[in-house]
Tab-separated table of C-alpha atoms and ligand atoms in Angstrom:
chain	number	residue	atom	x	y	z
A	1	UNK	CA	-24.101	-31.878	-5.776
A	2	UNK	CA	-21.232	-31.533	-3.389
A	3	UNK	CA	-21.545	-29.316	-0.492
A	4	UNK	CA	-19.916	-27.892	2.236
A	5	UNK	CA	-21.628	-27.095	6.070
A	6	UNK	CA	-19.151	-24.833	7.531
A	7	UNK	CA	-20.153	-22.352	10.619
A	8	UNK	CA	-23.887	-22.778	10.028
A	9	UNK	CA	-23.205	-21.574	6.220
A	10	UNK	CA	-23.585	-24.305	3.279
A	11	UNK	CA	-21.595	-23.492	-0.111
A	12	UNK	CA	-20.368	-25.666	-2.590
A	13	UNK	CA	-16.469	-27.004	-2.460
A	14	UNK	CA	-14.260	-24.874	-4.397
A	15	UNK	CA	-13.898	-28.101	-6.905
A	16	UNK	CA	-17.598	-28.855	-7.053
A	17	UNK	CA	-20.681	-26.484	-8.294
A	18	UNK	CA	-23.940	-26.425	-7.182
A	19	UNK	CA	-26.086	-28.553	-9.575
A	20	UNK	CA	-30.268	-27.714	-9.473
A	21	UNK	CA	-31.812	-30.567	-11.180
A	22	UNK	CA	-30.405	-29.487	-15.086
A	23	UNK	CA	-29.205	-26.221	-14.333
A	24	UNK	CA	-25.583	-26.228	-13.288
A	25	UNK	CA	-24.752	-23.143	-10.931
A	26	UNK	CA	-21.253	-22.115	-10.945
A	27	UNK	CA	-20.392	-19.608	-8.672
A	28	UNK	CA	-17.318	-17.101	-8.803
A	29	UNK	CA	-14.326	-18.953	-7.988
A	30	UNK	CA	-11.455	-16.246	-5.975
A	31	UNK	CA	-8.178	-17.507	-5.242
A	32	UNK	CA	-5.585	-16.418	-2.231
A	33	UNK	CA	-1.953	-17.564	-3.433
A	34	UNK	CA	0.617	-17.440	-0.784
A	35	UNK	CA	2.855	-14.372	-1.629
A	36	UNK	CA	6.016	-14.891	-2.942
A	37	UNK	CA	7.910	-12.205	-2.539
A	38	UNK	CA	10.803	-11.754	0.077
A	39	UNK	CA	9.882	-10.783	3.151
A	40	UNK	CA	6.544	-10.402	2.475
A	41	UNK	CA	4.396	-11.733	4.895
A	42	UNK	CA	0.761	-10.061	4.134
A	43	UNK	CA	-2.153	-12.313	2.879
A	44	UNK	CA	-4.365	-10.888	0.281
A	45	UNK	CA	-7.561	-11.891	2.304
A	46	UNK	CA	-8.246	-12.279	6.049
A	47	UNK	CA	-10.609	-15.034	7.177
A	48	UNK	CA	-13.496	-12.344	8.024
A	49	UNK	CA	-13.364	-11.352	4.707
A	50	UNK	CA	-13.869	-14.764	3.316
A	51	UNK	CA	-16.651	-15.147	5.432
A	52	UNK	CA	-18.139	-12.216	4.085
A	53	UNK	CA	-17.236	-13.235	0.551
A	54	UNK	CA	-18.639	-16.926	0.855
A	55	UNK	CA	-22.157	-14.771	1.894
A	56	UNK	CA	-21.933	-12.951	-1.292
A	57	UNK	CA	-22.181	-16.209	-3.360
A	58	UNK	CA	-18.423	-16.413	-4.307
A	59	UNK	CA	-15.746	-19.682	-3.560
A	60	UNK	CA	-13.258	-18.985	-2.003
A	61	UNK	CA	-9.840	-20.882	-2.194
A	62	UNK	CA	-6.966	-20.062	-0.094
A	63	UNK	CA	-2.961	-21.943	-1.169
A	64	UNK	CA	-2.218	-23.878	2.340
A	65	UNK	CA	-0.389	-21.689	4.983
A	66	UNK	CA	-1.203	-18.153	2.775
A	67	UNK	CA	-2.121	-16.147	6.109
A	68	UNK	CA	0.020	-18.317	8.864
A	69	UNK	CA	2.729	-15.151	9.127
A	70	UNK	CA	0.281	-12.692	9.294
A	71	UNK	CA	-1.239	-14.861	11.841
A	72	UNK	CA	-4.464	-16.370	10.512
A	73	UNK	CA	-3.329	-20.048	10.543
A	74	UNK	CA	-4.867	-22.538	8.098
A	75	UNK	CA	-7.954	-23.667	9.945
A	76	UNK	CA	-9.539	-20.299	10.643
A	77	UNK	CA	-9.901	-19.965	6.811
A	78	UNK	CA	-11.325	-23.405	6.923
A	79	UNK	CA	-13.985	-22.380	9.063
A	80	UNK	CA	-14.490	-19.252	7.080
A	81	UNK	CA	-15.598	-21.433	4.371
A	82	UNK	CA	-12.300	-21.149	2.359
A	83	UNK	CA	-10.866	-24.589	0.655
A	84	UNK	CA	-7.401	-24.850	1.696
A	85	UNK	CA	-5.922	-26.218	-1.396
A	86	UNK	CA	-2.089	-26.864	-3.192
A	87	UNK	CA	-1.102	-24.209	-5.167
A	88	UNK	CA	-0.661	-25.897	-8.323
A	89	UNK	CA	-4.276	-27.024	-7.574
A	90	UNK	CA	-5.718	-23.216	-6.997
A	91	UNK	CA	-4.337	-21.143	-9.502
A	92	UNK	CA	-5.885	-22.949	-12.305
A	93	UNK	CA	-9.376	-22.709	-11.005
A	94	UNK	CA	-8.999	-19.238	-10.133
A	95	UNK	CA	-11.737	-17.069	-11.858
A	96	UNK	CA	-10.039	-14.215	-10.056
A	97	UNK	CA	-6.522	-14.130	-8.178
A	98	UNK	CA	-6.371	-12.014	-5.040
A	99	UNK	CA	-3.002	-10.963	-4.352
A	100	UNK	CA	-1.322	-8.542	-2.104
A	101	UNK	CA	1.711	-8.211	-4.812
A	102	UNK	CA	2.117	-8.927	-8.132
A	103	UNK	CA	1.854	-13.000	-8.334
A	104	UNK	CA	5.783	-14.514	-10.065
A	105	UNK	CA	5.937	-15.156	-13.613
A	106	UNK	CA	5.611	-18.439	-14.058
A	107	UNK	CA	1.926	-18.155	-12.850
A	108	UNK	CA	0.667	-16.791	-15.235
A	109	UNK	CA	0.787	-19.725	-17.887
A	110	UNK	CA	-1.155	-22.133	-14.817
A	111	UNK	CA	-4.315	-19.477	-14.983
A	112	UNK	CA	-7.041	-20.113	-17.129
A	113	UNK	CA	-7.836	-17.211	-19.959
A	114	UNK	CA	-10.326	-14.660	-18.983
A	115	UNK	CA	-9.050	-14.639	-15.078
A	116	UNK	CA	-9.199	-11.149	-12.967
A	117	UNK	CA	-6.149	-10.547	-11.253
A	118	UNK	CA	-6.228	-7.907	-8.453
A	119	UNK	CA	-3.101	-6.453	-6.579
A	120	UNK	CA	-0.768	-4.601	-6.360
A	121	UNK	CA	0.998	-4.546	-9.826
A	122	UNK	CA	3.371	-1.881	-10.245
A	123	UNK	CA	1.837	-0.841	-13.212
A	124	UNK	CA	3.554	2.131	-13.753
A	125	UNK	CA	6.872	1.430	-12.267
A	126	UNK	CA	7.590	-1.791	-13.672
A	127	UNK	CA	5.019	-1.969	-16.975
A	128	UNK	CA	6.923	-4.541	-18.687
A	129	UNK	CA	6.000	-7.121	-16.016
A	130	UNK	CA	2.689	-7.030	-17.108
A	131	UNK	CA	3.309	-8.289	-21.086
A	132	UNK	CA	2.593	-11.670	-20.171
A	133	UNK	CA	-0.673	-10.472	-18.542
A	134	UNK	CA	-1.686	-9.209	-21.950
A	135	UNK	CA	-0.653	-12.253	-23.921
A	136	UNK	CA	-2.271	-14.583	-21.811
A	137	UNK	CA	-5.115	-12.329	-22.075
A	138	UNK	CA	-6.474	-11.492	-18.738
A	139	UNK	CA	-7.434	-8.880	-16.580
A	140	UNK	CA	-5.718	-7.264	-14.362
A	141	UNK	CA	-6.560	-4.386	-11.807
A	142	UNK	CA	-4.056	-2.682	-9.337
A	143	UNK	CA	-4.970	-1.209	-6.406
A	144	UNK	CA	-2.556	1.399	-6.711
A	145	UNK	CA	-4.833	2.865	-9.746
A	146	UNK	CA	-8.071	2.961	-7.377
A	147	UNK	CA	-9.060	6.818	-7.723
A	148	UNK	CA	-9.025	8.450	-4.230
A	149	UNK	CA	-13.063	9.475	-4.849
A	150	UNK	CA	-15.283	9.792	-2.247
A	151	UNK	CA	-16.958	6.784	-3.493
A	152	UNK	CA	-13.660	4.110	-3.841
A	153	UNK	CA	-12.830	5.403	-0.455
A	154	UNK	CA	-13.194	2.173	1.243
A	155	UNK	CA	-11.061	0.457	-1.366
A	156	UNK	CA	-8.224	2.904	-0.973
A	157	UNK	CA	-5.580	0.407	-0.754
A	158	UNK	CA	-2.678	3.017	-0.409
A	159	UNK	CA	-4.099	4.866	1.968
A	160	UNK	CA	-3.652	1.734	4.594
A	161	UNK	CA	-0.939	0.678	4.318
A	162	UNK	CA	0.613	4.440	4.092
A	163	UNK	CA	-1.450	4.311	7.511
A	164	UNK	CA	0.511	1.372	8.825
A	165	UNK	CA	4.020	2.599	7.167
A	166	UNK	CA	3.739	5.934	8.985
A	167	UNK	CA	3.426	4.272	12.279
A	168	UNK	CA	5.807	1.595	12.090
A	169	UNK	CA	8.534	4.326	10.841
A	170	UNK	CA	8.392	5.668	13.854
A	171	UNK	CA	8.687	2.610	15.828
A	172	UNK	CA	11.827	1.586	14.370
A	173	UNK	CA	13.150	5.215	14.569
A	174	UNK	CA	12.457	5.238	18.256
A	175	UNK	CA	13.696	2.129	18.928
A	176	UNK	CA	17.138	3.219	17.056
A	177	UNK	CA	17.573	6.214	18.813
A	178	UNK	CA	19.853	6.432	21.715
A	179	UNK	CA	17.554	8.546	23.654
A	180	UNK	CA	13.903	8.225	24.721
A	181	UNK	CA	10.821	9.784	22.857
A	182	UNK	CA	8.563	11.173	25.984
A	183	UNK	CA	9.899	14.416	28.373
A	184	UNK	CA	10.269	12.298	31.889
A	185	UNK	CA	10.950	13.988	35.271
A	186	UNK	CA	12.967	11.561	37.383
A	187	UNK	CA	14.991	11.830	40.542
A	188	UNK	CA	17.715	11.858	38.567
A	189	UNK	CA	16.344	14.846	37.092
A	190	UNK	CA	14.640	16.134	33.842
A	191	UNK	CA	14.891	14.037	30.246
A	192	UNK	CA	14.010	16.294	27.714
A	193	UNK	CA	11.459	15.165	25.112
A	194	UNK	CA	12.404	14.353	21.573
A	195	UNK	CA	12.594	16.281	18.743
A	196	UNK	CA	10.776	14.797	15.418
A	197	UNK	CA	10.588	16.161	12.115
A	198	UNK	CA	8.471	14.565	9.558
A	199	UNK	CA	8.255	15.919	5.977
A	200	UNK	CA	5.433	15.216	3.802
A	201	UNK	CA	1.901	15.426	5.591
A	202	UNK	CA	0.219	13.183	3.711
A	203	UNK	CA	-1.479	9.887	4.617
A	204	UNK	CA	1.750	8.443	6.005
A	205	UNK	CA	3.115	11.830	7.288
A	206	UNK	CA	0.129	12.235	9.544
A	207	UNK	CA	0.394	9.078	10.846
A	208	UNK	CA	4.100	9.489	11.704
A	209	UNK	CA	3.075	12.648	13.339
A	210	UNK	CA	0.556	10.590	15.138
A	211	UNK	CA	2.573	8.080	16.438
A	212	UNK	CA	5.816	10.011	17.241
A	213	UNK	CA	3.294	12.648	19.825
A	214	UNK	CA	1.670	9.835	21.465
A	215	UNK	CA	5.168	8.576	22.625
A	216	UNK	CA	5.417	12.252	24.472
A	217	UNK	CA	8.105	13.460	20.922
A	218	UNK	CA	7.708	17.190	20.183
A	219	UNK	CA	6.825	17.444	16.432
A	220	UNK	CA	7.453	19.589	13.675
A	221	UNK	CA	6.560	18.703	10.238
A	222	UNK	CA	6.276	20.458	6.722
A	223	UNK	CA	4.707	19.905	3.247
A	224	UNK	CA	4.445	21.741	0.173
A	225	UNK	CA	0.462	21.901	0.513
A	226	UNK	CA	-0.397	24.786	2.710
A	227	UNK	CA	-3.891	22.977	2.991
A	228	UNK	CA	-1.953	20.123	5.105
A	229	UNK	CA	-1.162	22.569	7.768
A	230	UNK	CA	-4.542	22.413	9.258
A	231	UNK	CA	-4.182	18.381	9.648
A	232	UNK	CA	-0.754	18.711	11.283
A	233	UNK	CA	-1.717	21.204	13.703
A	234	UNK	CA	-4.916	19.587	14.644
A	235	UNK	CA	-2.313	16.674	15.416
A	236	UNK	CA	-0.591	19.112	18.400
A	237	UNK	CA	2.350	19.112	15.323
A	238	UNK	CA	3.810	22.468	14.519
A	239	UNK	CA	3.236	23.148	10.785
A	240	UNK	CA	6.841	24.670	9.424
A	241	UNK	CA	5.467	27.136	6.728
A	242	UNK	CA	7.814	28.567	3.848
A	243	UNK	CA	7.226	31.320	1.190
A	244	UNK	CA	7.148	29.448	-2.309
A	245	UNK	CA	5.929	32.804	-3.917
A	246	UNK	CA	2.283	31.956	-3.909
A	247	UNK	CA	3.153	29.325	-6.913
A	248	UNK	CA	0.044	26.450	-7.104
A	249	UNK	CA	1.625	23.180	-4.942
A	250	UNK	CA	-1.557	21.052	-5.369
A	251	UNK	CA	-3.187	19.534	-8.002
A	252	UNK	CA	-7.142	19.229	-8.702
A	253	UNK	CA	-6.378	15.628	-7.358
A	254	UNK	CA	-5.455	16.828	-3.996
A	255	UNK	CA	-1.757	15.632	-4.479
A	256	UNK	CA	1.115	17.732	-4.252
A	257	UNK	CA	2.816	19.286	-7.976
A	258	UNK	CA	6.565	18.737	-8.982
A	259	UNK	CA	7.901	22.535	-8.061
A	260	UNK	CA	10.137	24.268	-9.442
A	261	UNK	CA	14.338	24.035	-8.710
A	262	UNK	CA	13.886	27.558	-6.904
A	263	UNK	CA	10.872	26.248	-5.031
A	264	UNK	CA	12.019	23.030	-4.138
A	265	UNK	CA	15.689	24.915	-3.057
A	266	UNK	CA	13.410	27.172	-0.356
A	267	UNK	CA	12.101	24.162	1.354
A	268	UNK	CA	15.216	22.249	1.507
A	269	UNK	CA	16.969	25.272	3.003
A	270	UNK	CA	13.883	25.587	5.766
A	271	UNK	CA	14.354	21.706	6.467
A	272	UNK	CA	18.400	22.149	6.795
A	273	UNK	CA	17.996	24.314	9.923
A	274	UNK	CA	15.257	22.249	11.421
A	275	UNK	CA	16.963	19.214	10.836
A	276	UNK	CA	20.285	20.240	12.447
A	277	UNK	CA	18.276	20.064	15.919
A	278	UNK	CA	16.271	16.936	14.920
A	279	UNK	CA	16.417	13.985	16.836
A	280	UNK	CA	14.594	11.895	14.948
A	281	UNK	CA	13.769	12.397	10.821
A	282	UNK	CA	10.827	10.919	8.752
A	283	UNK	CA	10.487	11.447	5.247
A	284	UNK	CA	7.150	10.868	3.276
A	285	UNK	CA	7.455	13.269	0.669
A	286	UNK	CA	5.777	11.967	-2.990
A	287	UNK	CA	5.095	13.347	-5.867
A	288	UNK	CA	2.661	11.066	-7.812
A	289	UNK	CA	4.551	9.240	-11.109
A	290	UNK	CA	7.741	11.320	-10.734
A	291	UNK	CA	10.934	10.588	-8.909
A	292	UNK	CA	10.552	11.538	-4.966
A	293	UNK	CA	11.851	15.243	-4.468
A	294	UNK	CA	15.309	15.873	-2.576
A	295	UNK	CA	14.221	17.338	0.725
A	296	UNK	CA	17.468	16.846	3.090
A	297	UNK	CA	21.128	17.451	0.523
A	298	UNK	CA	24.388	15.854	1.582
A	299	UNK	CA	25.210	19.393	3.864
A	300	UNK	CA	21.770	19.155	5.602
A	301	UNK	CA	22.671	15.134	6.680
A	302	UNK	CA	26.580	16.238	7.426
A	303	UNK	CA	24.886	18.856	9.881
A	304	UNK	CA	22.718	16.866	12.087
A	305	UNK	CA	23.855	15.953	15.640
A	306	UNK	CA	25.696	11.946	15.554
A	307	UNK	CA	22.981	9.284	17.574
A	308	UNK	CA	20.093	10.867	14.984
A	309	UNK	CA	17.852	8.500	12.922
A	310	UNK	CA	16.593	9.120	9.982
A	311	UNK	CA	13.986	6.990	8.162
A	312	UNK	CA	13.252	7.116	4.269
A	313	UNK	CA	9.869	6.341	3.413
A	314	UNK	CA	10.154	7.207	0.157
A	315	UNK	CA	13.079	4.984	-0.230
A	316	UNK	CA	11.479	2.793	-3.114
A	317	UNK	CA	11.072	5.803	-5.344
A	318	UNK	CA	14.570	7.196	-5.479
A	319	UNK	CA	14.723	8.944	-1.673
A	320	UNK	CA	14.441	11.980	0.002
A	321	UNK	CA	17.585	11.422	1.791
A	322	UNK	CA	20.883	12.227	0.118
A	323	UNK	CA	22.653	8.960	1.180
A	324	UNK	CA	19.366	6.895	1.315
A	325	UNK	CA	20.220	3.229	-0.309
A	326	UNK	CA	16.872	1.491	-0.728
A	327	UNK	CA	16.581	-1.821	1.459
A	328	UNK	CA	19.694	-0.801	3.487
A	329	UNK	CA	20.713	0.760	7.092
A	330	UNK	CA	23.217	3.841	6.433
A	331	UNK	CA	25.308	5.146	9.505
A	332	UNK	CA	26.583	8.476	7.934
A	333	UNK	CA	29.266	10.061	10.928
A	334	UNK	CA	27.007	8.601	14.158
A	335	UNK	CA	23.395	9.563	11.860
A	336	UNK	CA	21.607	6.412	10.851
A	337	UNK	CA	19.281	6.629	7.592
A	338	UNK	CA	17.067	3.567	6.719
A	339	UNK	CA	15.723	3.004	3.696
A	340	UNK	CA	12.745	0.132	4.081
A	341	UNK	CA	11.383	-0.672	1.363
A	342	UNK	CA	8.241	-2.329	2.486
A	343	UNK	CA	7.430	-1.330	5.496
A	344	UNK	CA	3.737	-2.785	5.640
A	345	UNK	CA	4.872	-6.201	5.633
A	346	UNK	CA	6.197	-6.069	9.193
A	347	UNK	CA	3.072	-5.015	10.708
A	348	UNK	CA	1.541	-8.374	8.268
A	349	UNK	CA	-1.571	-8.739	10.962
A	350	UNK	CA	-3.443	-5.335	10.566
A	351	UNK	CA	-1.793	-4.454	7.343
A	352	UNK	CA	-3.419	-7.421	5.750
A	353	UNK	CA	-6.783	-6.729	7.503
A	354	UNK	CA	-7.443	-3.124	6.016
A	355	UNK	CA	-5.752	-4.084	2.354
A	356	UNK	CA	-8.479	-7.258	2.691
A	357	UNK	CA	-11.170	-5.106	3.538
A	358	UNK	CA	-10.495	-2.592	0.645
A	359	UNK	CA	-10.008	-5.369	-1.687
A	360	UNK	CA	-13.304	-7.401	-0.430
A	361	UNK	CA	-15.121	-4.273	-1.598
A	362	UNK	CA	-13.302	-4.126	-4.588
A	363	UNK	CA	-14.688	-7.687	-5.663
A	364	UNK	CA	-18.053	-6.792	-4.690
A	365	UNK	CA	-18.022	-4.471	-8.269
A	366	UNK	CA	-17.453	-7.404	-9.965
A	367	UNK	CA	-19.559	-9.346	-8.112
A	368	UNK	CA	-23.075	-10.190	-9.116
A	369	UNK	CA	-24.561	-12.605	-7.267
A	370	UNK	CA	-21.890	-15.157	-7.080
A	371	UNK	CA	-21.107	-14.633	-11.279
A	372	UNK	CA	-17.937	-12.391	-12.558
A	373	UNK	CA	-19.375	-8.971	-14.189
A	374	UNK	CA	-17.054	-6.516	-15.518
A	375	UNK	CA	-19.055	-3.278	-16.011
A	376	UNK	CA	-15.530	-0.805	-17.654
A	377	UNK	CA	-17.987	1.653	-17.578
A	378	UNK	CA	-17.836	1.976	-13.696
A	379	UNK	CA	-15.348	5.039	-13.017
A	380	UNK	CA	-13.739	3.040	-10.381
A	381	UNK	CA	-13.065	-0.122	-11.910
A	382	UNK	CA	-11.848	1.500	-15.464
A	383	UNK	CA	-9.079	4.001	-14.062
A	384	UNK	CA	-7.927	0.923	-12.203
A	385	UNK	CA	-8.056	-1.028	-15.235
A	386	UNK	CA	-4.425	-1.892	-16.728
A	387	UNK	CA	-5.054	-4.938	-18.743
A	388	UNK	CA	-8.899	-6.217	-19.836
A	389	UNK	CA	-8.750	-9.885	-21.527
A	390	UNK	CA	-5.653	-8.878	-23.057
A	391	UNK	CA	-6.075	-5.853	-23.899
A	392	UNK	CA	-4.169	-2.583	-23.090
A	393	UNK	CA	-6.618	-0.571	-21.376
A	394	UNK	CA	-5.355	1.946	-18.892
A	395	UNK	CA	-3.317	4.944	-20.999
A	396	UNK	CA	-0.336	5.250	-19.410
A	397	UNK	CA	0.828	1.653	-18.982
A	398	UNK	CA	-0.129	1.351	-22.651
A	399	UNK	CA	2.010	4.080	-23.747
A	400	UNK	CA	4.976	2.354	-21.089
A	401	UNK	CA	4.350	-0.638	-23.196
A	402	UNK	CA	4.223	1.036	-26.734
A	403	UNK	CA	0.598	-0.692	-26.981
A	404	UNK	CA	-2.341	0.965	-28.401
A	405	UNK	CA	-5.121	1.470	-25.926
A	406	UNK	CA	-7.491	-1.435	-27.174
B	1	LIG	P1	1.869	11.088	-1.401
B	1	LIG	O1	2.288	9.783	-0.812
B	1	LIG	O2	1.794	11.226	-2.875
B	1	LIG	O3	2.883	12.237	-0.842
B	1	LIG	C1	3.113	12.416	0.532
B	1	LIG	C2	3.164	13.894	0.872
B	1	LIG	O4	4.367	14.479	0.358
B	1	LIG	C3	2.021	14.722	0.311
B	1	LIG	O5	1.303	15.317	1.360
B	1	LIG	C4	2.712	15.751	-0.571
B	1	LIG	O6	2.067	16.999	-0.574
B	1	LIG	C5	4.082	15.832	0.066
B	1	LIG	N1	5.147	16.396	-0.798
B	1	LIG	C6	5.412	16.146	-2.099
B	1	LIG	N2	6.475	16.859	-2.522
B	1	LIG	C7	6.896	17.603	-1.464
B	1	LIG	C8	7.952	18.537	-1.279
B	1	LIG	N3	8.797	18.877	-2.249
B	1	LIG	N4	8.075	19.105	-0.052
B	1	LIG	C9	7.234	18.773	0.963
B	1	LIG	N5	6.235	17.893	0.836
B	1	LIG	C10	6.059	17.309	-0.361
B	1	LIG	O7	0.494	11.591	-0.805
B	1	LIG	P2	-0.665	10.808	-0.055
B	1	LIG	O8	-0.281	10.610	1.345
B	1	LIG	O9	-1.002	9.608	-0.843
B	1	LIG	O10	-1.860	11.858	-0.118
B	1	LIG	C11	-1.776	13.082	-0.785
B	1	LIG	C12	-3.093	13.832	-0.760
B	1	LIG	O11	-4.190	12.996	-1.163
B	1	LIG	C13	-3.471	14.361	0.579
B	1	LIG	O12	-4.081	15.611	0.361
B	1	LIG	C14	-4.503	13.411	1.098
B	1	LIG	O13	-5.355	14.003	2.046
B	1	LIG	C15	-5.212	13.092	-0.183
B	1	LIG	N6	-5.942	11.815	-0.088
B	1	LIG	C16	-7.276	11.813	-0.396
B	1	LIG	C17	-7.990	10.615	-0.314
B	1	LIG	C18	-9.447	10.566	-0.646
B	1	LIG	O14	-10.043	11.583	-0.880
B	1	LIG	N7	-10.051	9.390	-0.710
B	1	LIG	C19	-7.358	9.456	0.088
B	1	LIG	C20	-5.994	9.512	0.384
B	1	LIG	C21	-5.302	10.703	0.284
């Protein structure tokens, strides 16, 4: 037996099981590989989570320097109880990989068959990066496939970082802006306050809305769900309301509906007039598995006063923004329109602390006292289900893949 006294908590090395006289106790093994990705500088778990893990029976295992940019340096995993360890020497012990994204394709051949990979996984925007999931037959959940029930609230993976992405939008707005956010009397006489617009109230929306009236900005914002005028006011936000006929905009899941050309055209013409006295622009608006909607045309950008900024969340899905290029800084006549396409990953601290908490909850499903149990009964972890030893699983990747749902 090979064990491990770390902050008053004994567990067995991440290379070595227990061992009780003949029985042989092997305990979940979860592995944290540094993230690959470009510019990504999140960590799939935080050292408090690791602790809290270790307590629930599991190993832990964390690739050396996996949380240094997000700022939880190598020995505070340590004395979490994690086992800082080579990647080449983690991956294949893994019994389940904990990733932020999608882990790089030549990992999958070092895993062992049967592993659980959790993450985000694009499952439905890039499906054919999952195939060698499937023939290596594993598992695979994504955390963008969580349901947003009352119960997998805590695991709601989208909903922090759209937190975080909300806020930092309008940190990099304001500090683009050639004028300042809060109404200031001086000597020198009165500054007038700033004039935001944010369209789409949704998770992110209300953050930006948030954010942009604590630095002093008068806000205005819009979205197709009447019901998210009562969050937006209660934010000291004015809600901009327009008559779509009395057509449904929401779903059963809360989530807005893809509208109509005529519908869409009202909105866009309410958001042209607003926006030609806008200071400052964010853009949120999503519809679930479609393109993002066109909320500001070519005219409504031409019309807006030169120094504006404009930020894109909803870059990565095709734009709101007429002249929106994903990744890039536009300036369009003196208006400058960003297009981030990760915004989480600059704020790498406290992003990585709420996606680790939603994900430590996550693993506690699967989680029976220290042993992987897969229960695809549970209607959390079978609608976030895209790949189960192999097997096709969740409906719409398998239909992306032209698999049969096994
Ligand atoms: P999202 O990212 O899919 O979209 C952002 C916003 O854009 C939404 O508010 C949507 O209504 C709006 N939008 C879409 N098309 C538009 C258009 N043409 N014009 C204007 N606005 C448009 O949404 P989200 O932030 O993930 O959340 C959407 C809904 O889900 C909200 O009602 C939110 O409260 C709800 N939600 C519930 C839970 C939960 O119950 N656990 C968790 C998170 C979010």
């Amino acid at each position: 037996m090979f064990l491990l006294d770390i902050a008053g908590v004994t567990i067995p090395s991440f290379a070595e099981s227990e061992s009780c006289g003949e029985r042989k106790r092997t305990y979940m093994k979860i592995a944290v590989p540094r993230e690959q990705q470009q510019g990504e500088a999140r960590v799939a778990l935080t050292p408090e989570s690791v602790k809290k893990l270790v307590a629930a029976s599991a190993e832990v295992g964390i690739e050396t320097g996996a949380g240094v940019h997000a700022g939880f340096p190598d020995a505070d995993y340590q004395t979490a109880g994690a086992s800082l360890m080579s990647r080449a020497d983690l991956l294949p012990e893994a019994d389940i990989l904990a990733c932020v994204n999608r882990p790089e394709p030549g990992d999958f051949a070092k895993l062992k068959q049967g592993v659980v990979i959790i993450g985000f996984l694009k499952p439905l925007d890039e499906p054919a990066a999952l195939e060698p999931i499937i023939a290596r037959k594993l598992t695979a959940f994504a955390m963008e496939l969580v349901p947003r029930s009352t119960r997998a609230q805590s695991m709601d993976a989208l909903s922090s970082m759209a937190t975080v992405a909300g806020y930092k939008a309008v940190l990099i707005a304001a500090a683009r802006l050639p004028r300042m956010f809060p109404m200031l009397m001086t000597a020198a006489g009165t500054v007038p306050p700033a004039k935001v617009l944010v369209l789409g109230a949704g998770v992110a929306g209300l953050q930006a809305i948030a954010t942009a009236r604590r630095l002093g900005a008068v806000v205005e914002a819009y979205d197709v769900r009447a019901a998210a005028g009562q969050d937006v006011k209660s934010l000291g936000a004015k809600f901009l309301e327009v008559d779509l006929g009395g057509i449904e905009t929401q779903d059963a899941g809360g989530y807005a509906q893809e509208l109509s050309p005529e519908a869409l055209q009202r909105g866009r013409d309410m958001v042209a007039k607003h926006a030609a006295t806008s200071d400052v622009i964010i853009t949120t608006a999503q519809v679930p598995g479609r393109k993002a909607p066109l909320m500001l045309t070519e005219d409504a950008v031409n019309n807006m006063r030169p120094g504006a900024v404009i930020v894109d969340l909803a870059a990565s899905t095709g734009g709101n923004v007429a002249y929106t290029k994903p990744g890039e800084d536009v300036d369009h006549n003196g208006v400058t329109i960003l297009g981030p396409l990760n915004l989480p990953a600059t704020v790498p601290g406290h992003a990585s602390q709420l996606y680790s908490r939603n994900l430590t909850t996550f693993i506690a499903l699967i989680n029976d006292k220290g042993t992987l149990k897969i229960d695809m009964n549970d209607d959390i972890l079978k609608p976030a289900c895209v790949a189960y030893e192999g097997g096709s699983v969740h409906p719409k990747v398998a239909a992306a893949l032209g698999h049969a749902v096994a």
